[in-house]
Amino acid sequence: RGRGRGRVPKLSVSELHLNQTVVSIIGADFTARSSAELIPELQNRTLGSPASESRDAKSVNPDQLGGSWKMSLSNPFERSVLRYLLQQAISLPDEQFSNVKLAGNPFTVVEDPSFEFPETGTLTFNYTHTQVPASFAHALDPSALLSLLTLIKQQLRSSGPYNTLVFLRHATASIYLRSESITNVVELFDSPDDRAEAAACCYMRAIDLHSAREHMPSLLTPRELQTCIHILGQFWKLNPRNPNGGYRLDLCAPSEYQVLVRLIQLSNAEARSRQACNLRDLSQHSNFQTFRNETYNGRPMVLTPDWQIPDAGIVCFDYSTTVRPPQTATPIESYEMQLLLNQIKEVGKFRDDDFVDFVRWGSTIHRLTAEVDGDELESESSDGADTFEALSPQSMDLLGSEGVGDCHDQQSDRVRWFTSKQVFDILELAKARPISVKAQLASVMWPRLIDEENANREGFCSLGTDGKQRLVQLVGRVHLFNPFEPNGSYQLHLHSRNQNLVAQMLVQLAVAEPGNNILDEFYGKDANTLRPFTAPKAWMTRMESFGVWSFKYHTDPGDECWELRQKLAKEYLGWQKHDSYFDRLGVPVSWCREGNRSSSTGSSPEL
């Protein structure tokens, strides 16, 4: 870097990733060897890479341990990696060895802490690895942190800050840190740029991003924080509590690579939770994952848990969570909503992507607890900025983020939820922006919406046909289907999993609700070959998976089967409604208050 105040050159992804055991290995012999000698050795150590990969893996990528491996048991470094894999297989239910052979002969790896690998020979095996969000148990323990800090101090004395930052990038790429550990590392550096670089390096490995964001402004000066945000790029915008939306990631950039790693972890955790809760698979590719419309370098692909992330290339996708607000979720109070709207108005000149991120973070911060003077609500001046200082792109560190956790456990009394009317008010502030931006905003607000049945009628009514079509692409049609108001016209492409699930629900409703519910029915291999049609009874147990089904669904007022409608909303879509939401007949209270609305076209063709 020299003294020209430039930043540490970007390292390739393969250079950034080392096995977690490397830290303990370094810590064991750093007293006898200088860290200046260790860095080139770490970079030159070679480990067998997955057979499916053509790249020369000079280090272990802890985020991509799955695949076929070939290890030399006489190599101490490779033995340490085997021990680490064994620890992972013991502690995590989905991690396992398979097709293990020693010198070409079948061999059994016993998943027990006391198991020892032979001293010599070549071991080949497949390892199954599913990335999930790290917990505090994965964070560097105090003794290991002390070893790391000692190494950093030694490196600073012997090689200066530049090489120390290179070393820090290597050493932290395979570990996770608590937010307080970031302070311990950053305080070892003196210059503003070095401190910002160290903070960015550690932030990408923070387990509790929420706490880390809260801590960064007190740790760094405003200038250092700005430099840190610039280095982190898209990773700074990553919001684990609400990751919904579209992404375009350049895998050559380490920060964007890590965004994809974190999103894969979140998707895997959500898939596990949904399966554990016996909920329906709402994914686009029948794999419980939350990724949609994926492309790699412009070509369609499916982003699966075992996908070996390349070191380079452009990956684009939409992330659509299936997690719905819990039963106890209540919308934010009117005064807090007004403060948020005032803040959104103040950032009206932001670029479209910054504007969307601003709203995303504003939707997930913790609720206000202090009393707010009524006079403040009428003001749109900078007074509100003091209360919501975290809502600027430069200080989004104060905004909350949490992982998916269990299916619906999101501390509903602390986080923000919104009604459809409140979502409409937010979207109105973006009415001058392109329709694609408004659709992106709607997808961001969808996971925070507690009255899903009113989304089309109230929340998203300003999107128009084009905006709703884009929202369907972002979120998925099945997510936006309203089983409480199914009346409307449909043209469903049955080969699409999302639309097939909608068809399944409508067939069940047609059988349970009296009358001739399916009208003007047509079917064909595509939209141009539609012919008059009557759905067979066999579709009740096995839905057709080919062709286009066009029809109008209608149930007369009073003939609704509310028991089934509630069941579909809960079992298919994961809607969580408290018993008080319905009257004694199972009808939503809002229906009784506003009059029966079943005769309307609730689920419009757009959704």
XYZ file of C-alpha atoms in Angstrom:
607
model
C 0.000 0.000 0.000
C 2.876 2.372 0.762
C 1.976 5.614 2.427
C -0.292 6.804 -0.369
C -3.260 5.961 1.873
C -4.600 3.380 -0.505
C -6.215 0.266 0.938
C -4.994 -3.284 1.065
C -5.304 -4.854 -2.404
C -8.221 -7.229 -2.811
C -7.240 -10.841 -2.341
C -8.770 -13.684 -4.292
C -11.442 -15.688 -2.546
C -9.220 -18.757 -2.362
C -6.560 -16.654 -0.624
C -9.090 -15.304 1.844
C -10.285 -18.671 3.148
C -8.335 -20.797 5.606
C -9.487 -23.622 7.744
C -10.520 -22.766 11.274
C -7.850 -25.066 12.625
C -5.157 -22.882 11.067
C -5.713 -20.329 13.808
C -5.134 -22.907 16.517
C -2.136 -24.278 14.604
C -0.632 -20.795 14.369
C -1.407 -20.151 17.991
C 0.435 -23.322 18.985
C 3.742 -22.475 17.369
C 3.790 -18.706 16.930
C 6.178 -18.343 19.886
C 8.866 -20.292 18.065
C 8.338 -18.833 14.608
C 7.761 -15.323 13.347
C 4.415 -14.522 11.769
C 6.334 -13.085 8.804
C 7.406 -16.664 8.073
C 3.926 -18.051 8.666
C 2.080 -15.958 6.069
C 3.856 -17.317 2.974
C 3.673 -20.813 4.419
C -0.073 -20.516 4.924
C -0.456 -19.262 1.382
C 1.622 -22.130 -0.029
C 0.138 -25.011 1.949
C -1.751 -27.258 -0.444
C -4.744 -29.349 0.474
C -6.690 -31.758 -1.714
C -9.655 -29.920 -3.199
C -13.046 -31.274 -4.237
C -12.645 -33.495 -7.270
C -15.404 -31.561 -9.034
C -13.340 -28.387 -8.881
C -10.695 -27.504 -11.457
C -9.141 -24.678 -9.462
C -5.962 -25.193 -7.460
C -7.154 -24.884 -3.855
C -4.263 -23.584 -1.776
C -6.356 -23.339 1.355
C -9.491 -24.712 2.887
C -12.720 -22.814 2.379
C -14.766 -23.372 5.550
C -17.899 -22.245 3.724
C -17.497 -24.972 1.087
C -16.373 -28.135 2.783
C -18.721 -30.368 0.823
C -17.510 -32.477 -2.090
C -15.023 -35.214 -2.898
C -11.646 -35.048 -1.161
C -8.291 -36.760 -1.286
C -6.115 -36.367 1.811
C -2.617 -37.502 2.703
C -2.723 -38.826 6.272
C 0.990 -38.218 6.733
C 0.523 -34.478 6.148
C -0.020 -32.767 9.543
C -2.012 -29.909 8.026
C -4.371 -32.239 6.186
C -4.779 -34.365 9.295
C -5.795 -31.265 11.217
C -8.424 -30.548 8.560
C -9.708 -34.115 8.876
C -10.033 -33.641 12.621
C -11.966 -30.442 12.021
C -14.310 -32.187 9.565
C -14.839 -34.938 12.119
C -15.750 -32.355 14.756
C -18.233 -30.807 12.320
C -19.773 -34.198 11.518
C -20.181 -34.959 15.224
C -21.733 -31.628 16.169
C -23.989 -30.969 13.151
C -26.769 -33.384 12.123
C -26.446 -32.924 8.347
C -22.649 -33.237 8.174
C -21.261 -36.666 7.333
C -18.528 -38.704 5.617
C -19.462 -41.128 2.851
C -17.716 -43.391 0.303
C -14.593 -43.385 2.470
C -11.620 -45.372 1.171
C -8.103 -45.787 2.567
C -5.547 -46.742 -0.088
C -8.454 -47.841 -2.291
C -10.080 -50.076 0.332
C -13.369 -49.281 2.152
C -12.817 -47.490 5.431
C -15.182 -46.396 8.198
C -14.969 -43.032 9.914
C -16.579 -43.312 13.336
C -18.248 -40.064 14.353
C -16.873 -40.093 17.861
C -14.461 -37.613 19.506
C -12.079 -40.417 20.433
C -11.720 -41.666 16.855
C -8.183 -41.426 15.425
C -7.227 -41.519 11.757
C -4.317 -43.759 10.667
C -0.880 -42.185 10.525
C -0.169 -42.967 6.870
C -1.963 -43.593 3.627
C -4.239 -41.679 1.266
C -7.833 -41.159 2.326
C -10.538 -40.377 -0.231
C -14.113 -39.544 0.729
C -17.188 -37.469 0.068
C -18.196 -34.948 2.674
C -21.732 -33.608 3.000
C -21.799 -30.026 4.224
C -24.763 -27.696 4.672
C -24.015 -24.100 5.556
C -26.097 -22.658 8.385
C -25.771 -19.375 10.289
C -23.055 -19.510 12.920
C -24.073 -19.367 16.560
C -22.174 -17.925 19.501
C -20.764 -21.391 20.071
C -18.811 -20.949 16.823
C -17.218 -17.687 17.940
C -13.541 -17.551 18.808
C -13.146 -18.388 22.489
C -11.140 -16.074 24.780
C -7.951 -18.146 24.664
C -7.977 -18.390 20.871
C -8.756 -14.677 20.638
C -5.776 -13.939 22.888
C -3.554 -16.006 20.578
C -4.842 -14.113 17.560
C -4.283 -10.731 19.224
C -0.753 -11.745 20.202
C -0.039 -12.734 16.614
C -1.349 -9.403 15.354
C 0.867 -7.503 17.793
C 3.876 -9.535 16.750
C 3.108 -8.968 13.074
C 2.767 -5.202 13.641
C 6.198 -5.083 15.284
C 7.948 -7.195 12.678
C 6.244 -6.287 9.387
C 4.160 -3.166 9.873
C 0.424 -2.537 9.405
C 0.209 -3.462 5.706
C 1.366 -7.077 6.135
C -0.566 -7.275 9.389
C -3.804 -6.444 7.605
C -3.033 -9.068 4.962
C -2.429 -11.553 7.760
C -5.646 -10.470 9.514
C -7.667 -11.101 6.369
C -6.259 -14.607 6.116
C -6.572 -15.433 9.795
C -10.167 -14.195 10.237
C -11.548 -15.614 6.991
C -12.230 -18.978 8.649
C -13.416 -17.879 12.089
C -16.360 -16.022 13.607
C -16.109 -13.197 16.101
C -18.308 -11.673 18.741
C -18.915 -7.967 18.312
C -16.799 -7.079 21.348
C -13.860 -8.920 19.786
C -13.878 -6.415 16.928
C -12.890 -3.722 19.412
C -9.955 -5.789 20.661
C -8.599 -6.106 17.130
C -9.239 -2.565 15.881
C -7.620 -0.937 18.906
C -4.300 -2.517 17.972
C -4.074 -0.223 14.927
C -3.287 3.491 14.916
C -3.987 5.155 11.564
C -7.615 5.825 10.516
C -7.350 3.790 7.316
C -5.791 0.826 9.114
C -8.492 0.900 11.793
C -11.242 1.069 9.163
C -9.675 -1.827 7.241
C -9.374 -3.951 10.376
C -12.963 -3.140 11.383
C -14.276 -4.130 7.947
C -12.295 -7.358 8.004
C -13.672 -8.328 11.418
C -17.215 -7.107 10.717
C -17.602 -9.611 7.885
C -16.928 -12.374 10.412
C -19.214 -11.033 13.144
C -21.842 -13.461 14.369
C -24.146 -10.837 15.864
C -24.336 -8.247 13.076
C -26.961 -6.328 15.016
C -24.678 -5.780 17.964
C -21.722 -5.095 15.664
C -23.648 -2.357 13.857
C -24.610 -0.742 17.132
C -21.016 -0.823 18.268
C -19.280 0.519 15.161
C -20.066 4.262 15.591
C -18.590 4.262 19.076
C -15.538 2.333 17.911
C -14.737 4.350 14.782
C -14.627 8.042 14.028
C -17.075 9.308 11.350
C -14.273 9.300 8.785
C -13.208 5.786 9.737
C -16.808 4.596 9.615
C -17.250 6.004 6.120
C -14.092 4.223 4.958
C -15.246 1.000 6.593
C -18.658 1.219 4.874
C -16.955 1.811 1.534
C -14.767 -1.279 1.998
C -17.695 -3.467 3.061
C -19.827 -2.446 0.101
C -22.890 -4.669 -0.230
C -22.061 -6.573 2.928
C -22.800 -3.402 4.922
C -26.296 -3.403 3.413
C -26.940 -7.062 4.227
C -29.881 -7.307 6.616
C -30.252 -10.877 7.950
C -33.568 -10.022 9.576
C -35.083 -8.992 6.247
C -33.026 -10.248 3.287
C -35.929 -10.159 0.815
C -35.283 -8.611 -2.581
C -33.145 -8.878 -5.681
C -29.360 -9.295 -5.633
C -26.558 -8.956 -8.164
C -23.249 -10.102 -6.686
C -19.759 -9.996 -8.170
C -18.003 -13.001 -6.660
C -14.591 -11.472 -7.340
C -15.332 -8.983 -4.547
C -14.734 -10.657 -1.159
C -17.511 -8.649 0.527
C -20.083 -9.656 -2.095
C -18.890 -13.246 -1.946
C -19.582 -13.160 1.794
C -23.063 -11.729 1.177
C -23.861 -14.851 -0.847
C -22.375 -17.090 1.851
C -24.555 -15.490 4.531
C -27.687 -15.696 2.383
C -27.053 -19.367 1.672
C -26.709 -19.938 5.410
C -29.993 -18.118 6.091
C -31.777 -20.043 3.344
C -30.526 -23.367 4.677
C -31.597 -22.496 8.213
C -35.046 -21.477 7.017
C -35.376 -24.662 4.972
C -34.493 -26.750 8.034
C -36.957 -24.883 10.226
C -39.760 -25.178 7.703
C -39.215 -28.908 7.381
C -39.068 -29.282 11.177
C -42.394 -27.440 11.465
C -43.935 -29.712 8.804
C -44.808 -26.756 6.584
C -45.247 -26.952 2.832
C -42.360 -26.512 0.440
C -43.045 -23.129 -1.223
C -39.737 -22.949 -3.058
C -39.431 -22.388 -6.771
C -37.294 -25.507 -7.270
C -38.847 -28.004 -4.797
C -35.846 -27.774 -2.467
C -37.244 -25.625 0.407
C -34.702 -22.944 -0.494
C -35.550 -19.241 -0.637
C -33.693 -18.404 -3.857
C -35.608 -17.619 -7.036
C -34.762 -16.775 -10.637
C -31.051 -17.520 -10.224
C -28.522 -16.914 -12.978
C -24.762 -17.265 -13.079
C -23.015 -15.163 -15.721
C -26.399 -14.711 -17.374
C -27.280 -18.405 -17.549
C -30.114 -19.935 -15.492
C -29.039 -22.157 -12.621
C -30.341 -23.490 -9.309
C -28.602 -22.269 -6.186
C -28.530 -25.376 -3.996
C -26.960 -25.875 -0.545
C -24.116 -27.924 -2.030
C -23.301 -25.489 -4.849
C -19.566 -24.863 -4.914
C -19.363 -21.067 -5.044
C -16.872 -20.010 -7.744
C -14.131 -17.471 -7.145
C -15.418 -15.231 -9.925
C -18.511 -14.470 -11.948
C -21.796 -12.597 -11.567
C -24.631 -14.324 -9.735
C -28.115 -12.777 -9.746
C -31.184 -13.975 -7.856
C -34.226 -12.958 -5.853
C -34.448 -13.908 -2.182
C -37.967 -14.669 -0.920
C -38.374 -15.713 2.691
C -41.276 -17.916 3.731
C -41.205 -16.817 7.376
C -44.396 -15.031 8.386
C -44.993 -12.806 11.438
C -45.908 -14.678 14.638
C -49.368 -14.671 16.198
C -48.333 -12.067 18.746
C -47.112 -9.557 16.150
C -48.730 -6.134 16.374
C -48.185 -3.155 14.049
C -46.080 -0.202 15.113
C -47.881 2.701 16.727
C -49.051 5.642 14.645
C -46.519 8.072 16.127
C -43.627 5.749 15.260
C -45.015 5.234 11.773
C -45.221 8.997 11.269
C -41.604 9.408 12.327
C -40.560 6.724 9.862
C -42.519 8.369 7.044
C -40.890 11.711 7.848
C -37.471 10.099 7.635
C -38.282 8.448 4.312
C -39.383 11.807 2.922
C -36.065 13.333 3.957
C -34.124 10.785 1.898
C -36.254 11.225 -1.190
C -33.196 12.175 -3.259
C -31.367 8.929 -2.535
C -30.534 6.638 -5.423
C -33.102 3.904 -5.976
C -31.032 1.103 -4.408
C -30.066 3.247 -1.406
C -33.705 4.256 -0.971
C -34.809 0.606 -0.895
C -32.073 -0.272 1.605
C -33.095 2.708 3.744
C -36.670 1.384 3.959
C -35.429 -2.173 4.525
C -33.432 -1.162 7.583
C -36.161 1.157 8.787
C -38.554 -1.807 8.751
C -36.414 -3.915 11.070
C -35.062 -1.664 13.814
C -36.302 -2.131 17.347
C -39.413 -0.290 18.330
C -39.221 3.036 20.089
C -39.866 2.907 23.815
C -39.553 6.581 24.727
C -42.583 8.849 24.763
C -42.710 11.149 21.776
C -44.121 14.646 22.020
C -47.039 15.182 19.683
C -45.468 18.373 18.335
C -42.568 16.344 16.973
C -44.905 14.330 14.776
C -45.883 17.419 12.840
C -42.305 18.340 12.114
C -40.299 17.006 9.201
C -37.151 18.779 10.263
C -33.896 17.299 11.513
C -35.433 16.639 14.947
C -36.631 13.309 13.651
C -33.133 12.532 12.399
C -31.834 12.579 15.957
C -34.302 9.899 16.907
C -33.678 7.889 13.743
C -30.063 8.762 13.097
C -29.491 5.127 12.188
C -31.647 5.462 9.108
C -29.039 7.168 6.958
C -26.858 5.017 4.685
C -23.788 6.266 6.562
C -25.034 5.072 9.948
C -27.147 2.028 9.219
C -24.950 0.256 11.744
C -27.485 1.054 14.465
C -30.240 -0.897 12.780
C -31.201 -4.312 13.997
C -30.714 -7.620 12.265
C -31.351 -11.145 13.407
C -31.132 -14.523 11.811
C -34.138 -16.598 10.914
C -33.947 -18.808 13.990
C -37.013 -20.972 14.552
C -39.908 -20.811 12.160
C -41.701 -17.838 13.685
C -39.702 -16.800 16.714
C -38.724 -13.213 15.928
C -39.238 -11.433 19.267
C -42.447 -9.853 18.026
C -42.685 -7.475 20.981
C -39.399 -5.783 20.058
C -39.306 -5.649 16.278
C -41.410 -3.714 13.825
C -44.454 -5.068 12.037
C -46.766 -3.243 9.663
C -50.338 -3.278 8.420
C -51.248 -3.168 4.745
C -52.357 0.436 5.143
C -48.959 1.376 6.572
C -47.217 -0.419 3.697
C -49.378 1.541 1.258
C -48.263 4.792 2.893
C -44.610 3.803 2.461
C -45.082 2.845 -1.186
C -46.803 6.168 -1.847
C -43.563 7.953 -0.967
C -41.933 6.124 -3.890
C -44.664 6.846 -6.446
C -42.293 8.969 -8.565
C -39.769 6.138 -8.811
C -39.742 3.364 -11.449
C -42.313 0.624 -10.992
C -39.499 -1.906 -10.517
C -38.324 0.033 -7.462
C -41.831 0.096 -6.001
C -42.102 -3.660 -6.537
C -38.758 -4.116 -4.799
C -40.046 -2.049 -1.869
C -43.175 -4.184 -1.722
C -41.079 -7.366 -1.602
C -39.010 -5.873 1.226
C -42.143 -4.997 3.224
C -43.876 -8.331 2.602
C -42.115 -10.223 5.459
C -43.084 -7.420 7.884
C -46.784 -7.469 6.933
C -49.160 -8.900 9.539
C -52.488 -8.733 7.651
C -51.561 -10.668 4.551
C -55.202 -10.991 3.481
C -55.364 -7.217 2.901
C -52.109 -6.937 0.958
C -53.583 -6.909 -2.546
C -56.582 -4.760 -1.650
C -54.763 -2.155 0.463
C -50.998 -2.617 0.633
C -50.081 -3.209 -3.005
C -53.013 -1.592 -4.787
C -50.819 1.262 -6.056
C -48.429 -1.047 -7.909
C -50.647 -1.539 -10.929
C -50.576 -4.582 -13.194
C -46.893 -4.289 -14.158
C -45.789 -3.707 -10.575
C -47.765 -6.680 -9.292
C -46.326 -8.911 -11.981
C -42.817 -7.876 -10.957
C -43.714 -8.493 -7.302
C -44.892 -11.983 -8.220
C -41.508 -12.621 -9.849
C -39.662 -11.392 -6.766
C -41.717 -13.143 -4.080
C -43.523 -15.978 -5.810
C -47.186 -16.277 -6.697
C -48.041 -18.775 -4.009
C -46.805 -16.417 -1.280
C -49.198 -13.722 -2.441
C -52.231 -15.988 -2.859
C -55.034 -15.064 -0.464
C -57.059 -18.125 0.641
C -59.365 -15.812 2.623
C -60.432 -14.097 -0.626
C -59.914 -16.595 -3.441
C -62.596 -15.217 -5.781
C -61.123 -14.032 -9.046
C -59.810 -15.011 -12.478
C -56.757 -17.245 -12.844
C -54.464 -18.490 -15.581
C -52.101 -20.945 -13.937
C -49.074 -22.546 -15.586
C -49.117 -25.906 -13.857
C -45.468 -26.701 -14.597
C -44.543 -23.802 -12.288
C -44.324 -25.135 -8.761
C -45.633 -21.923 -7.186
C -48.638 -21.747 -9.486
C -49.252 -25.476 -9.095
C -49.567 -24.985 -5.333
C -52.156 -22.254 -5.925
C -54.071 -24.681 -8.148
C -53.971 -27.328 -5.412
C -55.506 -24.954 -2.880
C -58.225 -23.817 -5.272
C -59.175 -27.430 -6.112
C -59.555 -28.178 -2.404
C -61.733 -25.095 -1.946
C -63.861 -25.994 -4.974
C -64.599 -29.423 -3.488
C -65.324 -28.166 0.041
C -67.385 -25.071 -0.768
C -70.911 -25.624 -2.160
C -71.986 -24.611 -5.636
C -70.302 -24.541 -9.014
C -67.193 -22.616 -7.970
C -65.015 -23.016 -11.070
C -66.414 -21.129 -14.033
C -65.319 -20.362 -17.605
C -62.792 -23.187 -17.424
C -60.184 -23.827 -20.138
C -57.068 -25.983 -20.400
C -54.312 -26.456 -22.967
C -50.645 -27.210 -23.360
C -50.012 -23.452 -23.521
C -51.950 -20.182 -23.475
C -52.519 -20.367 -27.244
C -54.148 -23.799 -27.251
C -56.786 -23.379 -24.525
C -59.976 -25.429 -24.964
C -63.136 -25.824 -22.812
C -62.368 -28.122 -19.940
C -63.670 -29.650 -16.708
C -61.121 -30.446 -14.016
C -61.131 -34.169 -13.161
C -61.626 -35.434 -9.620
C -58.160 -37.001 -9.767
C -56.691 -33.514 -9.393
C -57.873 -33.557 -5.797
C -55.221 -36.132 -4.890
C -52.675 -35.573 -7.646
C -52.495 -32.222 -9.353
C -51.578 -32.081 -13.028
C -48.046 -30.748 -13.548
C -48.284 -29.787 -17.217
C -50.245 -27.253 -19.244
C -52.150 -24.018 -18.626
C -55.380 -23.963 -16.621
C -57.564 -20.891 -17.031
C -60.774 -20.318 -15.030
C -62.712 -18.064 -12.696
C -63.244 -19.036 -9.066
C -66.384 -17.840 -7.307
C -68.080 -18.682 -4.011
C -71.313 -16.959 -3.023
C -71.416 -15.008 0.246
C -72.260 -17.330 3.116
C -70.940 -20.452 1.371
C -67.318 -19.995 2.399
C -65.646 -22.892 4.194
C -63.675 -20.829 6.673
C -62.256 -23.857 8.443
C -60.530 -24.959 5.235
C -59.492 -21.423 4.317
C -57.782 -21.045 7.697
C -56.149 -24.453 7.296
C -54.764 -23.598 3.864
C -53.461 -20.251 5.094
C -51.646 -21.918 7.977
C -50.431 -25.208 6.495
C -49.504 -23.977 3.028
C -48.546 -20.357 3.592
C -47.536 -20.311 7.254
C -49.928 -17.498 8.216
C -50.099 -17.181 11.992
C -53.421 -15.767 13.172
C -54.473 -15.547 16.810
C -57.842 -17.031 17.754
C -59.140 -13.538 18.496
C -58.669 -12.749 14.804
C -61.798 -14.826 14.036
C -65.344 -14.862 15.405
C -66.965 -17.995 16.818
C -67.819 -19.202 13.290
C -64.251 -18.857 12.111
C -64.898 -15.762 10.022
C -62.241 -13.023 10.240
C -63.460 -10.204 12.439
C -62.605 -7.718 9.701
C -65.163 -9.437 7.457
C -67.859 -8.902 10.056
C -66.828 -5.291 10.619
C -66.497 -4.317 6.968
C -69.174 -6.520 5.487
C -68.764 -9.775 3.604
C -66.277 -9.269 0.807
C -66.207 -12.717 -0.727
C -68.050 -11.627 -3.849
C -65.199 -9.333 -4.813
C -62.238 -10.330 -6.937
C -59.911 -10.694 -4.006
C -57.022 -12.565 -5.581
C -56.699 -10.579 -8.766
C -55.108 -12.113 -11.880
C -51.988 -10.027 -11.232
C -51.313 -11.876 -8.005
